[in-house]
mmCIF file of C-alpha atoms in Angstrom:
data_model
loop_
_atom_site.group_PDB
_atom_site.id
_atom_site.type_symbol
_atom_site.label_atom_id
_atom_site.label_comp_id
_atom_site.label_asym_id
_atom_site.label_seq_id
_atom_site.Cartn_x
_atom_site.Cartn_y
_atom_site.Cartn_z
ATOM 1 C CA ALA A 14 0.000 0.000 0.000
ATOM 2 C CA GLN A 15 1.115 3.523 -0.696
ATOM 3 C CA THR A 16 1.944 5.387 2.500
ATOM 4 C CA VAL A 17 3.004 8.839 3.619
ATOM 5 C CA THR A 18 4.636 9.298 7.024
ATOM 6 C CA GLN A 19 4.923 12.573 8.881
ATOM 7 C CA SER A 20 6.769 11.797 12.096
ATOM 8 C CA GLN A 21 6.300 15.175 13.796
ATOM 9 C CA PRO A 22 2.750 15.594 15.142
ATOM 10 C CA GLU A 23 3.598 19.116 16.313
ATOM 11 C CA MET A 24 6.382 21.629 15.769
ATOM 12 C CA SER A 25 6.938 25.009 17.391
ATOM 13 C CA VAL A 26 9.157 27.810 16.102
ATOM 14 C CA GLN A 27 9.854 31.420 17.007
ATOM 15 C CA GLU A 28 8.640 34.059 14.597
ATOM 16 C CA ALA A 29 11.299 34.876 11.963
ATOM 17 C CA GLU A 30 13.119 31.581 12.568
ATOM 18 C CA THR A 31 13.411 28.621 10.198
ATOM 19 C CA VAL A 32 11.607 25.327 10.650
ATOM 20 C CA THR A 33 11.744 22.041 8.735
ATOM 21 C CA LEU A 34 8.868 19.579 8.524
ATOM 22 C CA SER A 35 9.687 16.018 7.559
ATOM 23 C CA CYS A 36 7.893 13.569 5.283
ATOM 24 C CA THR A 37 8.720 10.136 3.939
ATOM 25 C CA TYR A 38 6.670 8.184 1.448
ATOM 26 C CA ASP A 39 6.535 4.846 -0.227
ATOM 27 C CA THR A 40 5.808 4.410 -3.916
ATOM 28 C CA SER A 41 6.767 2.045 -6.679
ATOM 29 C CA GLU A 42 6.258 4.703 -9.355
ATOM 30 C CA SER A 43 9.279 6.217 -11.088
ATOM 31 C CA ASP A 44 7.701 9.535 -11.980
ATOM 32 C CA TYR A 45 5.271 11.307 -9.690
ATOM 33 C CA TYR A 46 4.419 14.571 -8.007
ATOM 34 C CA LEU A 47 4.765 15.433 -4.337
ATOM 35 C CA PHE A 48 2.861 18.154 -2.526
ATOM 36 C CA TRP A 49 2.825 20.103 0.695
ATOM 37 C CA TYR A 50 -0.557 21.508 1.700
ATOM 38 C CA LYS A 51 -1.421 23.956 4.446
ATOM 39 C CA GLN A 52 -4.743 23.645 6.278
ATOM 40 C CA PRO A 53 -5.676 26.607 8.495
ATOM 41 C CA PRO A 54 -8.728 26.508 10.798
ATOM 42 C CA SER A 55 -10.872 27.494 7.805
ATOM 43 C CA ARG A 56 -10.302 23.859 6.708
ATOM 44 C CA GLN A 57 -9.489 24.624 3.070
ATOM 45 C CA MET A 58 -6.412 22.811 1.805
ATOM 46 C CA ILE A 59 -4.024 25.362 0.314
ATOM 47 C CA LEU A 60 -1.170 24.248 -1.922
ATOM 48 C CA VAL A 61 2.163 25.387 -0.517
ATOM 49 C CA ILE A 62 4.628 23.801 -2.912
ATOM 50 C CA ARG A 63 4.841 21.054 -5.535
ATOM 51 C CA GLN A 64 7.784 18.894 -6.671
ATOM 52 C CA GLU A 65 8.053 16.738 -9.778
ATOM 53 C CA ALA A 66 10.038 13.605 -9.024
ATOM 54 C CA TYR A 67 11.952 13.618 -12.304
ATOM 55 C CA LYS A 68 13.347 17.085 -11.608
ATOM 56 C CA GLN A 69 16.675 17.131 -9.768
ATOM 57 C CA GLN A 70 16.271 20.708 -8.598
ATOM 58 C CA ASN A 71 14.410 21.263 -5.347
ATOM 59 C CA ALA A 72 11.283 23.394 -5.680
ATOM 60 C CA THR A 73 11.094 26.804 -4.026
ATOM 61 C CA GLU A 74 8.219 29.241 -3.537
ATOM 62 C CA ASN A 75 9.280 32.450 -1.800
ATOM 63 C CA ARG A 76 9.948 31.474 1.858
ATOM 64 C CA PHE A 77 9.084 27.820 1.257
ATOM 65 C CA SER A 78 11.489 25.247 -0.149
ATOM 66 C CA VAL A 79 11.804 21.486 -0.185
ATOM 67 C CA ASN A 80 14.612 19.014 0.266
ATOM 68 C CA PHE A 81 13.697 16.160 -2.069
ATOM 69 C CA GLN A 82 15.750 12.975 -1.721
ATOM 70 C CA LYS A 83 14.311 10.553 -4.270
ATOM 71 C CA ALA A 84 16.410 7.529 -3.342
ATOM 72 C CA ALA A 85 15.547 7.932 0.334
ATOM 73 C CA LYS A 86 11.906 8.768 -0.518
ATOM 74 C CA SER A 87 12.119 11.838 1.645
ATOM 75 C CA PHE A 88 10.400 15.172 1.016
ATOM 76 C CA SER A 89 10.901 17.768 3.743
ATOM 77 C CA LEU A 90 9.514 21.309 3.794
ATOM 78 C CA LYS A 91 11.596 24.240 4.992
ATOM 79 C CA ILE A 92 9.879 27.457 6.017
ATOM 80 C CA SER A 93 12.227 30.423 6.332
ATOM 81 C CA ASP A 94 11.468 33.638 8.226
ATOM 82 C CA SER A 95 8.400 32.083 9.860
ATOM 83 C CA GLN A 96 5.381 34.352 10.154
ATOM 84 C CA LEU A 97 2.340 34.184 12.414
ATOM 85 C CA GLY A 98 0.205 33.447 9.372
ATOM 86 C CA ASP A 99 2.143 30.255 8.759
ATOM 87 C CA ALA A 100 0.519 28.640 11.805
ATOM 88 C CA ALA A 101 -1.604 25.739 10.526
ATOM 89 C CA MET A 102 -1.655 22.003 9.907
ATOM 90 C CA TYR A 103 0.730 20.938 7.151
ATOM 91 C CA PHE A 104 0.160 17.821 5.113
ATOM 92 C CA CYS A 105 2.471 15.966 2.766
ATOM 93 C CA ALA A 106 0.704 14.168 -0.097
ATOM 94 C CA TYR A 107 1.122 12.542 -3.472
ATOM 95 C CA PRO A 108 -1.208 11.126 -6.135
ATOM 96 C CA THR A 109 -1.488 7.353 -5.982
ATOM 97 C CA PRO A 110 -2.305 6.100 -9.473
ATOM 98 C CA SER A 111 -4.047 2.752 -9.500
ATOM 99 C CA GLY A 112 -5.133 2.286 -13.073
ATOM 100 C CA GLY A 113 -8.042 3.625 -15.058
ATOM 101 C CA GLY A 114 -7.064 7.219 -14.393
ATOM 102 C CA ALA A 115 -7.368 6.955 -10.587
ATOM 103 C CA ASP A 116 -5.051 9.512 -8.999
ATOM 104 C CA GLY A 117 -6.507 10.587 -5.685
ATOM 105 C CA LEU A 118 -4.065 12.023 -3.164
ATOM 106 C CA THR A 119 -2.680 9.982 -0.278
ATOM 107 C CA PHE A 120 -1.996 12.228 2.710
ATOM 108 C CA GLY A 121 0.164 11.951 5.801
ATOM 109 C CA LYS A 122 -1.305 12.536 9.257
ATOM 110 C CA GLY A 123 -0.093 16.087 9.318
ATOM 111 C CA THR A 124 2.148 18.313 11.414
ATOM 112 C CA HIS A 125 0.662 21.068 13.550
ATOM 113 C CA LEU A 126 2.936 24.108 13.210
ATOM 114 C CA ILE A 127 2.871 26.651 16.024
ATOM 115 C CA ILE A 128 4.503 30.050 15.577
ATOM 116 C CA GLN A 129 5.626 31.719 18.817
ATOM 117 C CA PRO A 130 5.562 35.535 18.645
ATOM 118 C CA GLU B 85 -11.846 32.094 -11.014
ATOM 119 C CA ALA B 86 -14.400 30.936 -8.468
ATOM 120 C CA GLY B 87 -13.212 28.196 -6.119
ATOM 121 C CA VAL B 88 -14.731 24.848 -5.242
ATOM 122 C CA ALA B 89 -18.043 25.489 -3.492
ATOM 123 C CA GLN B 90 -19.365 23.186 -0.779
ATOM 124 C CA SER B 91 -22.476 23.253 1.353
ATOM 125 C CA PRO B 92 -23.532 23.110 4.065
ATOM 126 C CA ARG B 93 -20.578 24.312 6.099
ATOM 127 C CA TYR B 94 -21.729 22.499 9.237
ATOM 128 C CA LYS B 95 -24.216 19.735 9.904
ATOM 129 C CA ILE B 96 -25.290 18.021 13.113
ATOM 130 C CA ILE B 97 -27.457 14.910 12.903
ATOM 131 C CA GLU B 98 -28.421 12.006 15.099
ATOM 132 C CA LYS B 99 -27.100 8.538 14.389
ATOM 133 C CA ARG B 100 -29.165 6.541 11.932
ATOM 134 C CA GLN B 101 -30.329 9.718 10.170
ATOM 135 C CA SER B 102 -29.361 10.529 6.617
ATOM 136 C CA VAL B 103 -27.350 13.505 5.353
ATOM 137 C CA ALA B 104 -26.220 14.895 2.007
ATOM 138 C CA PHE B 105 -23.349 17.157 1.044
ATOM 139 C CA TRP B 106 -23.084 19.174 -2.135
ATOM 140 C CA CYS B 107 -20.039 20.221 -4.153
ATOM 141 C CA ASN B 108 -19.708 22.492 -7.186
ATOM 142 C CA PRO B 109 -16.217 22.242 -8.715
ATOM 143 C CA ILE B 110 -14.300 24.863 -10.634
ATOM 144 C CA SER B 111 -15.793 25.384 -14.069
ATOM 145 C CA GLY B 112 -14.172 23.097 -16.624
ATOM 146 C CA HIS B 113 -12.653 20.714 -14.084
ATOM 147 C CA ALA B 114 -13.589 17.251 -15.275
ATOM 148 C CA THR B 115 -12.179 15.388 -12.280
ATOM 149 C CA LEU B 116 -13.836 15.600 -8.870
ATOM 150 C CA TYR B 117 -12.856 13.966 -5.574
ATOM 151 C CA TRP B 118 -14.526 13.472 -2.198
ATOM 152 C CA TYR B 119 -12.327 13.036 0.875
ATOM 153 C CA GLN B 120 -13.142 12.214 4.498
ATOM 154 C CA GLN B 121 -10.964 13.842 7.152
ATOM 155 C CA ILE B 122 -11.399 12.492 10.668
ATOM 156 C CA LEU B 123 -10.151 14.766 13.439
ATOM 157 C CA GLY B 124 -6.395 14.485 13.868
ATOM 158 C CA GLN B 125 -5.828 12.666 10.580
ATOM 159 C CA GLY B 126 -5.074 13.468 6.977
ATOM 160 C CA PRO B 127 -7.852 13.325 4.376
ATOM 161 C CA LYS B 128 -8.731 9.919 2.967
ATOM 162 C CA LEU B 129 -10.060 9.551 -0.573
ATOM 163 C CA LEU B 130 -13.621 8.250 -0.753
ATOM 164 C CA ILE B 131 -14.429 8.531 -4.452
ATOM 165 C CA GLN B 132 -13.098 10.014 -7.688
ATOM 166 C CA PHE B 133 -15.237 11.025 -10.672
ATOM 167 C CA GLN B 134 -14.124 11.702 -14.231
ATOM 168 C CA ASN B 135 -16.971 13.738 -15.736
ATOM 169 C CA ASN B 136 -20.029 11.742 -14.580
ATOM 170 C CA GLY B 137 -18.273 8.367 -14.346
ATOM 171 C CA VAL B 138 -16.717 6.775 -11.254
ATOM 172 C CA VAL B 139 -12.956 6.207 -11.585
ATOM 173 C CA ASP B 140 -12.188 4.992 -8.062
ATOM 174 C CA ASP B 141 -14.563 4.179 -5.205
ATOM 175 C CA SER B 142 -12.474 1.467 -3.570
ATOM 176 C CA GLN B 143 -12.479 3.207 -0.168
ATOM 177 C CA LEU B 144 -16.140 4.226 -0.167
ATOM 178 C CA PRO B 145 -18.228 2.304 2.432
ATOM 179 C CA LYS B 146 -20.878 1.394 -0.069
ATOM 180 C CA ASP B 147 -23.285 -0.041 2.471
ATOM 181 C CA ARG B 148 -24.025 3.484 3.732
ATOM 182 C CA PHE B 149 -22.260 5.994 1.494
ATOM 183 C CA SER B 150 -23.278 6.930 -2.037
ATOM 184 C CA ALA B 151 -22.210 9.658 -4.435
ATOM 185 C CA GLU B 152 -23.308 10.899 -7.798
ATOM 186 C CA ARG B 153 -22.301 13.428 -10.408
ATOM 187 C CA LEU B 154 -25.158 13.171 -12.849
ATOM 188 C CA LYS B 155 -24.334 15.912 -15.343
ATOM 189 C CA GLY B 156 -20.585 15.856 -14.896
ATOM 190 C CA VAL B 157 -20.575 19.122 -12.982
ATOM 191 C CA ASP B 158 -21.741 19.300 -9.368
ATOM 192 C CA SER B 159 -21.797 16.293 -7.092
ATOM 193 C CA THR B 160 -23.652 15.007 -4.035
ATOM 194 C CA LEU B 161 -22.308 12.697 -1.329
ATOM 195 C CA LYS B 162 -24.881 10.963 0.863
ATOM 196 C CA ILE B 163 -24.663 8.964 4.072
ATOM 197 C CA GLN B 164 -27.579 6.765 5.082
ATOM 198 C CA PRO B 165 -27.786 5.753 7.886
ATOM 199 C CA ALA B 166 -25.089 7.754 9.667
ATOM 200 C CA LYS B 167 -22.928 6.292 12.423
ATOM 201 C CA LEU B 168 -21.009 8.066 15.177
ATOM 202 C CA GLU B 169 -17.718 7.242 13.428
ATOM 203 C CA ASP B 170 -18.838 9.212 10.355
ATOM 204 C CA SER B 171 -18.196 12.449 12.263
ATOM 205 C CA ALA B 172 -15.567 14.167 10.150
ATOM 206 C CA VAL B 173 -14.899 16.938 7.656
ATOM 207 C CA TYR B 174 -15.905 16.039 4.117
ATOM 208 C CA LEU B 175 -13.735 17.783 1.545
ATOM 209 C CA CYS B 176 -14.398 18.106 -2.151
ATOM 210 C CA ALA B 177 -11.611 18.776 -4.648
ATOM 211 C CA SER B 178 -11.421 19.172 -8.396
ATOM 212 C CA ARG B 179 -8.825 19.503 -11.118
ATOM 213 C CA LEU B 180 -8.365 19.560 -14.875
ATOM 214 C CA THR B 181 -7.726 16.141 -16.323
ATOM 215 C CA GLY B 182 -4.055 15.595 -17.102
ATOM 216 C CA GLY B 183 -1.722 18.531 -16.707
ATOM 217 C CA ASP B 184 0.295 19.173 -13.584
ATOM 218 C CA TYR B 185 -2.058 17.863 -10.897
ATOM 219 C CA GLY B 186 -3.464 21.228 -9.902
ATOM 220 C CA TYR B 187 -5.915 20.061 -7.248
ATOM 221 C CA THR B 188 -8.194 22.735 -5.769
ATOM 222 C CA PHE B 189 -10.060 22.058 -2.526
ATOM 223 C CA GLY B 190 -13.246 23.431 -1.082
ATOM 224 C CA SER B 191 -13.635 24.453 2.562
ATOM 225 C CA GLY B 192 -15.435 21.261 3.462
ATOM 226 C CA THR B 193 -18.486 20.289 5.479
ATOM 227 C CA ARG B 194 -18.013 19.454 9.147
ATOM 228 C CA LEU B 195 -20.380 16.647 10.094
ATOM 229 C CA THR B 196 -21.125 15.799 13.717
ATOM 230 C CA VAL B 197 -23.133 12.649 14.414
ATOM 231 C CA VAL B 198 -24.600 12.498 17.935
#
């Protein structure tokens, strides 16, 4: 079965500091996408960053970057200059194709990020 | 562009009652997903539609859950009869078929079964 593991149920960081959230996954696919989503109390899943597995270069989006280690099946998220608005649940996910066009996302259990002012 | 619309935002029902959730995806998005998110967990896929056809419903508890997308646009997810363990947030998502997996989520419906 395809799995996503987020080993940090909760992380706390001081405002303006850097924090890294970890994620490991298990897939037999050779080409795939990986995602980090943010879920604030409003419940809507907001895409933070996306990585294509065939690309060697790690994705970056402003203060957000990833460390993608394909061989180790590791996909960590680094948030630089943390802001109060970054406080939320963060989920790692990837599409799990299973034939016939099925590609629903498999999610980890999430990491609750707390920003200390 | 307008986002994925879901209603109602909250619903409280007694066990053994029935309930329905509605989702209107982004215009032009052929693929639609329903997820169940139990408190403290990540979302779990229930069903995926491509236009009005079911692509994947392997994790849908078919004895009590049903879903339809009759005209290939909006969709309804129904639970009948509800159990206490169905208390969760039900998220709808949509995306264009193919492309770069640009999933867009709605704000979900929080269901409480008492």
